[in-house]
Coordinates of N, CA and C and ligand atoms in Angstrom, one line a residue:
M1 N 15.5 18.3 16.6 CA 16.1 17.1 16.2 C 16.3 17.1 14.6
W2 N 17.4 16.6 14.2 CA 17.7 16.6 12.8 C 16.6 16.0 11.9
L3 N 16.1 14.9 12.3 CA 15.1 14.1 11.5 C 13.8 14.9 11.3
S4 N 13.5 15.9 12.2 CA 12.3 16.7 12.0 C 12.6 18.2 11.7
N5 N 13.8 18.6 12.1 CA 14.1 20.1 11.9 C 14.6 20.4 10.5
S6 N 15.3 19.4 9.9 CA 15.9 19.8 8.6 C 15.2 19.1 7.4
S7 N 15.2 19.7 6.2 CA 14.5 19.1 5.1 C 15.1 17.8 4.7
V8 N 16.4 17.7 4.8 CA 17.1 16.4 4.5 C 16.6 15.3 5.4
G9 N 16.6 15.7 6.7 CA 16.2 14.7 7.8 C 14.7 14.2 7.5
R10 N 13.9 15.1 7.1 CA 12.5 14.8 6.8 C 12.4 13.8 5.6
K11 N 13.3 14.1 4.6 CA 13.3 13.2 3.4 C 13.8 11.8 3.8
V12 N 14.7 11.8 4.7 CA 15.2 10.5 5.2 C 14.1 9.7 5.9
V13 N 13.3 10.4 6.7 CA 12.2 9.7 7.4 C 11.2 9.2 6.4
M14 N 10.9 10.0 5.3 CA 10.0 9.5 4.3 C 10.5 8.3 3.6
S15 N 11.9 8.3 3.3 CA 12.5 7.2 2.6 C 12.5 5.9 3.4
V16 N 12.9 6.0 4.6 CA 13.0 4.8 5.4 C 11.6 4.2 5.7
T17 N 10.6 5.1 6.0 CA 9.3 4.5 6.2 C 8.7 3.9 4.9
G18 N 9.0 4.6 3.8 CA 8.6 4.2 2.5 C 9.1 2.8 2.1
I19 N 10.4 2.6 2.4 CA 11.1 1.4 2.0 C 10.5 0.2 2.9
A20 N 10.2 0.6 4.2 CA 9.6 -0.5 5.1 C 8.3 -0.8 4.6
L21 N 7.5 0.2 4.1 CA 6.1 -0.1 3.6 C 6.2 -1.0 2.3
V22 N 7.2 -0.7 1.5 CA 7.4 -1.5 0.3 C 7.7 -3.0 0.7
L23 N 8.5 -3.2 1.7 CA 8.8 -4.6 2.2 C 7.5 -5.2 2.6
F24 N 6.6 -4.5 3.4 CA 5.4 -5.0 3.8 C 4.5 -5.4 2.5
L25 N 4.5 -4.5 1.5 CA 3.7 -4.7 0.3 C 4.1 -6.0 -0.4
T26 N 5.5 -6.2 -0.4 CA 6.0 -7.4 -1.1 C 5.5 -8.7 -0.4
F27 N 5.6 -8.7 1.0 CA 5.2 -9.8 1.7 C 3.7 -10.0 1.5
H28 N 2.9 -8.9 1.6 CA 1.4 -9.0 1.5 C 1.0 -9.5 0.1
M29 N 1.7 -9.1 -0.9 CA 1.4 -9.5 -2.3 C 1.7 -11.0 -2.4
A30 N 2.9 -11.4 -1.9 CA 3.3 -12.9 -2.0 C 2.3 -13.7 -1.3
M31 N 1.9 -13.2 -0.1 CA 0.9 -14.0 0.7 C -0.4 -14.1 0.0
N32 N -0.9 -13.0 -0.6 CA -2.2 -13.1 -1.3 C -2.2 -14.0 -2.5
L33 N -1.0 -14.2 -3.2 CA -0.9 -15.1 -4.3 C -1.2 -16.6 -3.9
V34 N -1.0 -16.9 -2.6 CA -1.3 -18.2 -2.1 C -2.8 -18.5 -2.2
A35 N -3.6 -17.4 -2.1 CA -5.0 -17.6 -2.1 C -5.5 -18.2 -3.5
I36 N -4.7 -17.9 -4.5 CA -5.1 -18.4 -5.9 C -4.8 -19.9 -5.9
I37 N -3.7 -20.3 -5.3 CA -3.3 -21.7 -5.4 C -4.2 -22.6 -4.4
S38 N -4.2 -22.1 -3.1 CA -4.9 -22.9 -2.1 C -5.6 -22.0 -1.1
A39 N -7.0 -22.2 -1.0 CA -7.8 -21.4 0.0 C -7.4 -21.9 1.4
D40 N -7.2 -23.2 1.6 CA -6.8 -23.7 2.9 C -5.4 -23.1 3.4
G41 N -4.5 -23.1 2.4 CA -3.2 -22.6 2.7 C -3.2 -21.1 3.1
Y42 N -4.1 -20.4 2.4 CA -4.2 -19.0 2.6 C -4.8 -18.7 4.0
N43 N -5.9 -19.6 4.3 CA -6.5 -19.4 5.6 C -5.6 -19.7 6.8
M44 N -4.7 -20.7 6.5 CA -3.7 -21.0 7.6 C -2.8 -19.8 7.9
I45 N -2.4 -19.1 6.8 CA -1.6 -17.9 7.0 C -2.4 -16.9 7.8
C46 N -3.7 -16.7 7.4 CA -4.5 -15.7 8.0 C -4.7 -16.0 9.5
E47 N -4.8 -17.3 9.8 CA -5.0 -17.7 11.2 C -3.8 -17.4 12.0
F48 N -2.6 -17.6 11.4 CA -1.3 -17.3 12.0 C -1.2 -15.8 12.3
L49 N -1.7 -15.0 11.3 CA -1.7 -13.6 11.5 C -2.9 -13.0 12.1
G50 N -3.6 -13.8 12.9 CA -4.9 -13.3 13.5 C -4.6 -12.3 14.6
A51 N -5.4 -12.5 15.7 CA -5.3 -11.5 16.8 C -4.3 -11.9 17.9
N52 N -3.1 -12.5 17.5 CA -2.1 -12.9 18.4 C -1.2 -11.7 18.8
W53 N -0.5 -11.8 19.9 CA 0.3 -10.6 20.3 C 1.3 -10.2 19.2
Y54 N 2.0 -11.1 18.5 CA 3.0 -10.7 17.5 C 2.3 -10.1 16.3
A55 N 1.1 -10.6 16.0 CA 0.4 -10.0 14.8 C 0.0 -8.5 15.2
L56 N -0.4 -8.4 16.5 CA -0.9 -7.1 16.9 C 0.3 -6.1 16.9
V57 N 1.4 -6.5 17.4 CA 2.6 -5.7 17.4 C 2.9 -5.2 16.0
A58 N 2.9 -6.2 15.0 CA 3.2 -5.9 13.6 C 2.2 -4.9 13.1
T59 N 0.9 -5.1 13.4 CA -0.2 -4.2 12.9 C 0.1 -2.8 13.4
L60 N 0.4 -2.7 14.7 CA 0.7 -1.3 15.3 C 1.9 -0.7 14.7
A61 N 2.9 -1.5 14.4 CA 4.2 -1.0 13.8 C 3.8 -0.5 12.4
L62 N 3.0 -1.3 11.7 CA 2.6 -0.9 10.3 C 1.8 0.4 10.3
A63 N 0.9 0.5 11.3 CA 0.0 1.7 11.3 C 0.9 2.9 11.6
A64 N 1.9 2.7 12.5 CA 2.8 3.8 12.8 C 3.6 4.3 11.6
L65 N 4.1 3.3 10.8 CA 4.8 3.6 9.6 C 4.0 4.4 8.6
F66 N 2.7 3.9 8.4 CA 1.8 4.6 7.5 C 1.6 6.1 8.0
V67 N 1.3 6.2 9.3 CA 1.0 7.6 9.8 C 2.2 8.5 9.7
I68 N 3.4 8.0 10.1 CA 4.6 8.9 9.9 C 4.8 9.2 8.5
H69 N 4.7 8.2 7.6 CA 4.9 8.5 6.1 C 4.0 9.5 5.6
I70 N 2.7 9.4 6.0 CA 1.7 10.4 5.5 C 1.9 11.8 6.1
I71 N 2.2 11.9 7.4 CA 2.4 13.2 8.0 C 3.6 13.9 7.4
Y72 N 4.6 13.2 7.2 CA 5.8 13.8 6.6 C 5.6 14.2 5.2
A73 N 4.8 13.4 4.5 CA 4.5 13.7 3.1 C 3.8 15.1 3.0
F74 N 2.8 15.3 3.8 CA 2.1 16.6 3.8 C 3.1 17.7 4.3
W75 N 3.9 17.4 5.3 CA 4.8 18.4 5.8 C 5.8 18.8 4.7
L76 N 6.4 17.9 4.0 CA 7.4 18.2 3.0 C 6.7 18.9 1.8
T77 N 5.5 18.5 1.5 CA 4.8 19.2 0.3 C 4.5 20.7 0.7
M78 N 4.0 20.9 1.9 CA 3.7 22.3 2.4 C 5.0 23.1 2.4
Q79 N 6.1 22.5 2.9 CA 7.4 23.2 2.9 C 7.9 23.5 1.5
N80 N 7.7 22.6 0.6 CA 8.2 22.9 -0.8 C 7.3 24.0 -1.4
R81 N 6.0 24.0 -1.2 CA 5.1 25.0 -1.7 C 5.5 26.4 -1.2
K82 N 5.8 26.4 0.2 CA 6.1 27.7 0.8 C 7.4 28.2 0.2
A83 N 8.4 27.3 0.0 CA 9.7 27.7 -0.5 C 9.6 28.3 -1.9
R84 N 8.6 27.7 -2.7 CA 8.4 28.2 -4.1 C 7.6 29.4 -4.2
G85 N 6.8 29.7 -3.1 CA 5.9 30.9 -3.1 C 5.1 31.1 -4.3
S86 N 5.0 32.3 -4.8 CA 4.1 32.6 -5.9 C 4.5 32.0 -7.2
E87 N 5.8 31.5 -7.3 CA 6.3 30.9 -8.5 C 5.5 29.7 -8.9
R88 N 4.9 29.1 -7.9 CA 4.0 27.9 -8.1 C 2.9 28.2 -9.0
Y89 N 2.4 29.4 -9.0 CA 1.2 29.8 -9.8 C 1.6 30.3 -11.2
A90 N 2.9 30.6 -11.3 CA 3.3 31.2 -12.6 C 3.4 30.1 -13.7
V91 N 3.2 30.5 -14.9 CA 3.2 29.5 -16.0 C 4.7 29.2 -16.3
V92 N 5.2 28.1 -15.9 CA 6.6 27.8 -16.2 C 6.6 26.5 -17.0
D93 N 7.6 26.4 -17.8 CA 7.8 25.2 -18.6 C 8.5 24.2 -17.7
K94 N 7.8 23.0 -17.5 CA 8.5 22.0 -16.6 C 9.4 21.2 -17.5
P95 N 10.6 20.9 -16.9 CA 11.6 20.1 -17.7 C 11.0 18.8 -18.0
K96 N 11.3 18.3 -19.2 CA 10.7 17.0 -19.7 C 11.1 15.9 -18.7
T97 N 12.3 16.0 -18.1 CA 12.7 14.9 -17.2 C 11.9 14.8 -16.0
V98 N 11.1 15.8 -15.6 CA 10.3 15.7 -14.4 C 9.0 14.9 -14.8
E99 N 9.0 13.7 -14.2 CA 7.9 12.8 -14.7 C 6.6 13.2 -14.0
W100 N 5.5 12.7 -14.6 CA 4.2 13.0 -14.1 C 4.0 12.5 -12.7
A101 N 4.5 11.3 -12.4 CA 4.3 10.8 -11.0 C 5.0 11.6 -10.0
S102 N 6.2 12.2 -10.3 CA 6.9 13.0 -9.3 C 6.2 14.3 -9.0
Q103 N 5.4 14.8 -10.0 CA 4.7 16.0 -9.9 C 3.4 15.8 -9.0
N104 N 3.0 14.5 -9.0 CA 1.6 14.2 -8.4 C 1.7 13.2 -7.3
M105 N 2.8 13.2 -6.6 CA 3.0 12.2 -5.5 C 1.9 12.4 -4.4
L106 N 1.6 13.6 -4.1 CA 0.6 13.8 -3.0 C -0.8 13.3 -3.4
V107 N -1.2 13.7 -4.6 CA -2.5 13.3 -5.1 C -2.5 11.7 -5.2
L108 N -1.5 11.2 -5.8 CA -1.4 9.7 -5.9 C -1.5 9.1 -4.5
G109 N -0.7 9.7 -3.5 CA -0.7 9.2 -2.2 C -2.1 9.3 -1.5
I110 N -2.9 10.4 -1.9 CA -4.2 10.5 -1.3 C -5.1 9.4 -1.8
I111 N -5.0 9.1 -3.1 CA -5.8 8.0 -3.7 C -5.5 6.7 -3.0
V112 N -4.2 6.5 -2.8 CA -3.7 5.3 -2.1 C -4.3 5.2 -0.7
I113 N -4.3 6.3 0.0 CA -4.9 6.3 1.4 C -6.4 6.0 1.4
V114 N -7.1 6.7 0.5 CA -8.6 6.4 0.4 C -8.8 5.0 0.1
G115 N -8.1 4.4 -0.9 CA -8.2 3.0 -1.2 C -7.9 2.1 0.0
L116 N -6.9 2.5 0.7 CA -6.5 1.7 1.9 C -7.6 1.7 3.0
G117 N -8.3 2.9 3.1 CA -9.4 2.9 4.1 C -10.5 1.9 3.7
L118 N -10.8 1.9 2.4 CA -11.8 1.0 1.8 C -11.4 -0.5 2.0
H119 N -10.1 -0.7 1.8 CA -9.5 -2.0 1.9 C -9.6 -2.5 3.3
L120 N -9.2 -1.7 4.3 CA -9.3 -2.1 5.7 C -10.7 -2.4 6.1
F121 N -11.7 -1.6 5.6 CA -13.1 -1.8 5.9 C -13.5 -3.2 5.4
N122 N -13.0 -3.6 4.2 CA -13.4 -4.8 3.5 C -12.7 -6.0 4.2
F123 N -11.5 -5.9 4.6 CA -10.8 -7.1 5.2 C -10.5 -7.0 6.6
W124 N -9.7 -6.0 7.0 CA -9.3 -5.9 8.4 C -10.5 -5.9 9.4
A125 N -11.5 -5.1 9.0 CA -12.6 -4.9 9.9 C -13.5 -6.2 10.0
K126 N -13.3 -7.1 9.0 CA -14.0 -8.4 9.1 C -13.2 -9.5 9.6
M127 N -11.9 -9.3 9.7 CA -11.0 -10.4 10.1 C -10.4 -10.2 11.5
Q128 N -9.4 -9.3 11.5 CA -8.7 -9.1 12.8 C -9.5 -8.4 13.9
L129 N -10.3 -7.4 13.4 CA -11.1 -6.6 14.4 C -12.1 -7.4 15.2
P130 N -12.9 -8.3 14.6 CA -13.8 -9.1 15.4 C -13.1 -10.0 16.3
E131 N -12.0 -10.6 15.9 CA -11.2 -11.5 16.8 C -10.7 -10.7 18.0
L132 N -10.2 -9.4 17.7 CA -9.7 -8.6 18.8 C -10.9 -8.3 19.8
M133 N -12.0 -7.9 19.2 CA -13.2 -7.6 20.1 C -13.5 -8.8 21.0
H134 N -13.5 -9.9 20.3 CA -13.9 -11.2 21.1 C -12.9 -11.4 22.2
N135 N -11.6 -11.3 21.9 CA -10.5 -11.5 22.9 C -10.6 -10.5 24.1
M136 N -11.2 -9.3 23.7 CA -11.3 -8.3 24.8 C -12.7 -8.3 25.4
D137 N -13.4 -9.5 25.3 CA -14.7 -9.7 25.8 C -15.7 -8.6 25.4
M138 N -15.5 -8.0 24.2 CA -16.5 -7.1 23.7 C -17.4 -7.9 22.7
H139 N -18.6 -7.3 22.5 CA -19.5 -8.1 21.6 C -19.0 -8.1 20.2
A140 N -18.9 -9.3 19.6 CA -18.5 -9.4 18.2 C -19.6 -10.2 17.6
D141 N -20.1 -9.8 16.4 CA -21.1 -10.6 15.7 C -20.6 -12.0 15.5
T142 N -21.5 -13.0 15.9 CA -21.1 -14.4 15.9 C -20.8 -14.9 14.5
L143 N -21.6 -14.5 13.5 CA -21.4 -14.9 12.1 C -20.1 -14.3 11.6
T144 N -19.8 -13.1 11.9 CA -18.6 -12.4 11.4 C -17.4 -13.1 12.1
L145 N -17.5 -13.5 13.3 CA -16.5 -14.1 14.1 C -16.1 -15.5 13.4
A146 N -17.2 -16.2 13.0 CA -17.0 -17.5 12.4 C -16.2 -17.4 11.1
Y147 N -16.3 -16.3 10.4 CA -15.6 -16.1 9.1 C -14.3 -15.3 9.3
A148 N -13.9 -15.0 10.6 CA -12.8 -14.1 10.8 C -11.5 -14.6 10.2
A149 N -11.2 -15.9 10.2 CA -9.9 -16.3 9.7 C -10.0 -16.9 8.3
N150 N -11.2 -16.7 7.7 CA -11.4 -17.3 6.3 C -11.2 -16.2 5.3
G151 N -9.9 -15.9 5.1 CA -9.5 -14.8 4.2 C -9.9 -15.1 2.8
A152 N -9.8 -16.4 2.4 CA -10.2 -16.8 1.0 C -11.6 -16.4 0.7
Y153 N -12.5 -16.7 1.7 CA -13.9 -16.3 1.6 C -14.1 -14.8 1.4
H154 N -13.4 -14.0 2.2 CA -13.5 -12.6 2.1 C -13.0 -12.1 0.7
I155 N -11.9 -12.7 0.2 CA -11.4 -12.3 -1.1 C -12.5 -12.6 -2.2
Q156 N -13.0 -13.8 -2.1 CA -14.1 -14.2 -3.1 C -15.3 -13.3 -3.0
Q157 N -15.7 -13.0 -1.8 CA -16.9 -12.1 -1.6 C -16.6 -10.7 -2.2
T158 N -15.4 -10.1 -1.9 CA -15.1 -8.8 -2.4 C -15.0 -8.7 -3.9
F159 N -14.3 -9.7 -4.5 CA -14.0 -9.6 -5.9 C -15.0 -10.3 -6.8
S160 N -16.2 -10.6 -6.1 CA -17.3 -11.1 -7.0 C -18.1 -9.9 -7.4
S161 N -17.7 -8.7 -6.8 CA -18.4 -7.5 -7.2 C -17.6 -6.7 -8.3
P162 N -18.2 -6.5 -9.5 CA -17.4 -5.7 -10.5 C -17.0 -4.3 -10.0
V163 N -17.9 -3.7 -9.1 CA -17.6 -2.4 -8.6 C -16.3 -2.4 -7.9
Y164 N -16.1 -3.4 -7.0 CA -14.9 -3.5 -6.2 C -13.7 -3.8 -7.1
V165 N -13.9 -4.6 -8.1 CA -12.8 -5.0 -9.0 C -12.3 -3.7 -9.7
V166 N -13.2 -2.9 -10.2 CA -12.8 -1.6 -10.8 C -12.1 -0.7 -9.8
L167 N -12.7 -0.6 -8.6 CA -12.1 0.3 -7.6 C -10.7 -0.1 -7.2
Y168 N -10.6 -1.5 -7.0 CA -9.2 -2.0 -6.7 C -8.2 -1.8 -7.8
L169 N -8.7 -1.9 -9.0 CA -7.7 -1.8 -10.1 C -7.3 -0.3 -10.3
I170 N -8.2 0.6 -10.0 CA -7.8 2.0 -10.0 C -6.8 2.3 -8.9
W171 N -7.2 1.8 -7.7 CA -6.3 1.9 -6.5 C -4.9 1.4 -6.8
L172 N -4.8 0.2 -7.4 CA -3.5 -0.4 -7.7 C -2.7 0.4 -8.8
F173 N -3.5 1.0 -9.7 CA -2.8 1.8 -10.7 C -2.2 3.0 -10.1
A174 N -2.9 3.7 -9.2 CA -2.3 4.8 -8.4 C -1.1 4.4 -7.6
L175 N -1.3 3.2 -7.0 CA -0.1 2.6 -6.2 C 1.1 2.4 -7.1
W176 N 0.9 1.9 -8.3 CA 2.0 1.7 -9.2 C 2.7 3.0 -9.5
F177 N 2.0 4.0 -9.8 CA 2.6 5.3 -10.1 C 3.4 5.8 -8.9
H178 N 2.7 5.7 -7.7 CA 3.3 6.1 -6.5 C 4.6 5.4 -6.2
L179 N 4.6 4.1 -6.4 CA 5.8 3.3 -6.1 C 7.0 3.5 -7.1
T180 N 6.6 3.7 -8.4 CA 7.6 3.9 -9.4 C 8.5 5.1 -9.1
H181 N 7.8 6.2 -8.6 CA 8.6 7.4 -8.3 C 9.2 7.2 -6.9
G182 N 8.4 6.8 -5.9 CA 8.8 6.8 -4.5 C 10.0 6.0 -4.2
F183 N 10.1 4.8 -4.9 CA 11.2 3.9 -4.6 C 12.6 4.5 -5.0
W184 N 12.7 5.0 -6.2 CA 14.1 5.5 -6.6 C 14.3 6.8 -5.9
S185 N 13.2 7.6 -5.6 CA 13.4 8.9 -4.9 C 13.9 8.6 -3.5
S186 N 13.5 7.5 -2.9 CA 14.0 7.2 -1.5 C 15.5 6.9 -1.6
M187 N 15.9 6.2 -2.6 CA 17.3 5.9 -2.7 C 18.2 7.2 -2.9
Q188 N 17.6 8.1 -3.7 CA 18.2 9.4 -3.9 C 18.4 10.1 -2.6
S189 N 17.3 10.2 -1.8 CA 17.4 10.9 -0.5 C 18.4 10.2 0.4
L190 N 18.6 8.9 0.3 CA 19.5 8.2 1.2 C 20.9 8.4 0.7
G191 N 21.1 9.1 -0.4 CA 22.5 9.4 -0.8 C 23.0 8.6 -2.0
W192 N 22.1 7.7 -2.5 CA 22.5 6.9 -3.7 C 22.2 7.7 -4.9
N193 N 22.8 8.9 -5.1 CA 22.3 9.7 -6.1 C 23.3 10.1 -7.2
N194 N 24.3 9.2 -7.4 CA 25.1 9.5 -8.6 C 24.4 9.1 -9.9
K195 N 24.8 9.7 -11.0 CA 23.9 9.6 -12.2 C 23.7 8.1 -12.6
I196 N 24.8 7.3 -12.6 CA 24.6 5.9 -13.0 C 23.6 5.2 -12.1
W197 N 23.8 5.3 -10.8 CA 22.9 4.6 -9.9 C 21.5 5.1 -9.9
L198 N 21.4 6.4 -10.1 CA 20.0 7.0 -10.2 C 19.2 6.3 -11.3
N199 N 19.9 6.2 -12.5 CA 19.2 5.6 -13.6 C 18.9 4.1 -13.3
R200 N 19.9 3.5 -12.7 CA 19.6 2.1 -12.3 C 18.4 1.9 -11.4
W201 N 18.4 2.8 -10.3 CA 17.3 2.7 -9.4 C 16.0 3.0 -10.0
K202 N 16.0 3.9 -11.0 CA 14.7 4.2 -11.7 C 14.2 3.0 -12.5
C203 N 15.1 2.3 -13.1 CA 14.8 1.0 -13.8 C 14.3 0.0 -12.8
I204 N 15.0 -0.2 -11.7 CA 14.6 -1.2 -10.7 C 13.3 -0.8 -10.1
S205 N 13.0 0.5 -9.9 CA 11.7 0.9 -9.3 C 10.6 0.5 -10.3
N206 N 10.8 0.7 -11.6 CA 9.7 0.4 -12.5 C 9.4 -1.1 -12.5
I207 N 10.5 -1.9 -12.6 CA 10.3 -3.3 -12.6 C 9.6 -3.8 -11.3
Y208 N 10.2 -3.3 -10.2 CA 9.7 -3.8 -8.9 C 8.2 -3.4 -8.7
A209 N 7.9 -2.1 -9.0 CA 6.5 -1.7 -8.8 C 5.6 -2.5 -9.7
T210 N 6.0 -2.8 -10.9 CA 5.2 -3.5 -11.8 C 4.9 -5.0 -11.3
I211 N 6.0 -5.6 -10.8 CA 5.8 -7.0 -10.2 C 4.8 -7.0 -9.1
V212 N 5.1 -6.0 -8.1 CA 4.2 -6.0 -6.9 C 2.7 -5.7 -7.3
V213 N 2.5 -4.7 -8.1 CA 1.2 -4.3 -8.5 C 0.5 -5.4 -9.3
L214 N 1.2 -6.0 -10.3 CA 0.6 -7.1 -11.1 C 0.3 -8.3 -10.2
G215 N 1.1 -8.6 -9.2 CA 0.8 -9.7 -8.2 C -0.6 -9.4 -7.5
F216 N -0.8 -8.2 -7.0 CA -2.1 -7.9 -6.4 C -3.2 -7.9 -7.4
A217 N -3.0 -7.4 -8.6 CA -4.0 -7.3 -9.6 C -4.4 -8.7 -10.1
L218 N -3.5 -9.6 -10.1 CA -3.8 -11.0 -10.5 C -4.8 -11.6 -9.6
V219 N -4.7 -11.4 -8.3 CA -5.6 -11.9 -7.3 C -7.0 -11.4 -7.6
V220 N -7.1 -10.1 -7.8 CA -8.4 -9.4 -8.1 C -9.0 -10.1 -9.3
V221 N -8.2 -10.2 -10.4 CA -8.8 -10.6 -11.7 C -9.2 -12.1 -11.6
V222 N -8.3 -12.9 -11.0 CA -8.5 -14.4 -11.0 C -9.8 -14.6 -10.2
F223 N -10.0 -14.0 -9.0 CA -11.2 -14.2 -8.2 C -12.4 -13.7 -8.9
F224 N -12.3 -12.7 -9.7 CA -13.5 -12.2 -10.4 C -13.8 -13.2 -11.5
L225 N -12.8 -13.6 -12.2 CA -13.1 -14.6 -13.3 C -13.7 -15.9 -12.8
R226 N -13.2 -16.3 -11.6 CA -13.8 -17.5 -11.0 C -15.2 -17.3 -10.7
T227 N -15.6 -16.1 -10.2 CA -17.0 -15.8 -9.9 C -17.8 -15.9 -11.2
L228 N -17.3 -15.3 -12.3 CA -18.0 -15.3 -13.6 C -18.2 -16.7 -14.1
M229 N -17.1 -17.5 -14.0 CA -17.2 -18.9 -14.5 C -18.1 -19.8 -13.7
C230 N -18.1 -19.5 -12.4 CA -18.9 -20.3 -11.4 C -20.3 -19.9 -11.3
S231 N -20.7 -18.7 -11.8 CA -22.0 -18.2 -11.4 C -23.1 -19.2 -11.8
G232 N -23.8 -19.7 -10.8 CA -24.9 -20.6 -11.1 C -24.4 -22.1 -11.1
A233 N -23.2 -22.3 -11.5 CA -22.7 -23.7 -11.7 C -21.9 -24.2 -10.5
C234 N -21.3 -23.4 -9.7 CA -20.4 -23.9 -8.6 C -21.1 -24.0 -7.2
Ligands
HEM301 C1 -5.7 -7.9 -4.2 C2 -5.3 -7.1 -3.4 C3 -5.3 -7.4 -1.9 C4 -5.8 -8.4 -1.1 C5 -6.6 -9.6 -1.6 C6 -5.6 -8.1 0.3 C7 -6.0 -8.9 1.3 C8 -5.9 -8.6 2.7 C9 -6.4 -9.4 3.8 C10 -7.1 -10.7 3.6 C11 -6.2 -8.7 4.9 C12 -6.6 -9.1 6.4 C13 -5.5 -9.9 7.0 C14 -5.8 -10.2 8.5 O1 -6.4 -9.3 9.1 O2 -5.5 -11.3 8.9 C15 -5.5 -7.5 4.5 C16 -5.0 -6.5 5.4 C17 -4.3 -5.4 5.1 N1 -4.0 -5.0 3.8 FE1 -4.4 -6.0 2.1 N2 -4.8 -7.0 0.3 C18 -4.7 -6.5 -0.9 C19 -4.0 -5.3 -1.3 C20 -3.4 -4.5 -0.4 C21 -2.7 -3.3 -0.8 C22 -2.4 -2.8 -2.2 C23 -2.3 -2.7 0.4 C24 -1.5 -1.4 0.6 C25 -1.5 -0.4 -0.2 C26 -2.8 -3.4 1.5 C27 -2.7 -3.1 2.8 C28 -3.2 -3.9 3.9 C29 -3.1 -3.5 5.3 C30 -2.3 -2.3 5.8 C31 -3.7 -4.5 6.0 C32 -3.8 -4.6 7.6 C33 -2.7 -5.5 8.0 C34 -2.7 -5.8 9.5 O3 -3.7 -5.9 10.1 O4 -1.6 -6.0 10.0 N3 -3.5 -4.5 1.0 N4 -5.3 -7.4 3.2

């Protein structure tokens, strides 16, 4: 099949899944900003996105997108390395136009995956998973279940820890690099690769990645500062 047999096809799969993940990130970031304004409003959204059939379908679709994107990333990297052979180890002057992010997409992607694992452990495993277990008549911890739809509580708990604040900020920094390169590179793979549009996409990628990542980082920092200001007094 063209999408798996040819290198162009594989790049198209990477691009389409990457763009779909960027759309998810945009929604997720906008949703999280609500937590800063209103805990009740945020919890209403979390309840809506609980263990309902449509939320489960969305979660499975999202997981499939992540898995396909990751498998194809490794596949393409291996293929590129094989094509370059021993030249990869030779000391060659890299052109200045090749940015750091583009050289390190796989490493950045791995940091993003590790961060995502930690993130799912912090949130998904305490929110959607216990509800799912309860719906399937499996044992779910009663206290955990009581807090399952209280997303604002989990955000507060997580970002009251300076360790998590630092880990999340490092994770978001890696995500920023990954997005700045990934977004315009997707457009290039999809054929939008004339010189004028390529420069425009690079500019749009930088602005877009910065907005998305700053939105996430704002939640981390605001909740941490609230903990600092409230310690002992709230
Ligand atoms: C400040 C940053 C973030 C906060 C506060 C946050 C918050 C949350 C919360 C509360 C959930 C659980 C939703 C539920 O189960 O009802 C969740 C799930 C999730 N988050 Fe985040 N998130 C953040 C950043 C990110 C980033 C940067 C990514 C991706 C790179 C991400 C990917 C996911 C995924 C894949 C899920 C599972 C979604 C699902 O179950 O359908 N999150 N997040």
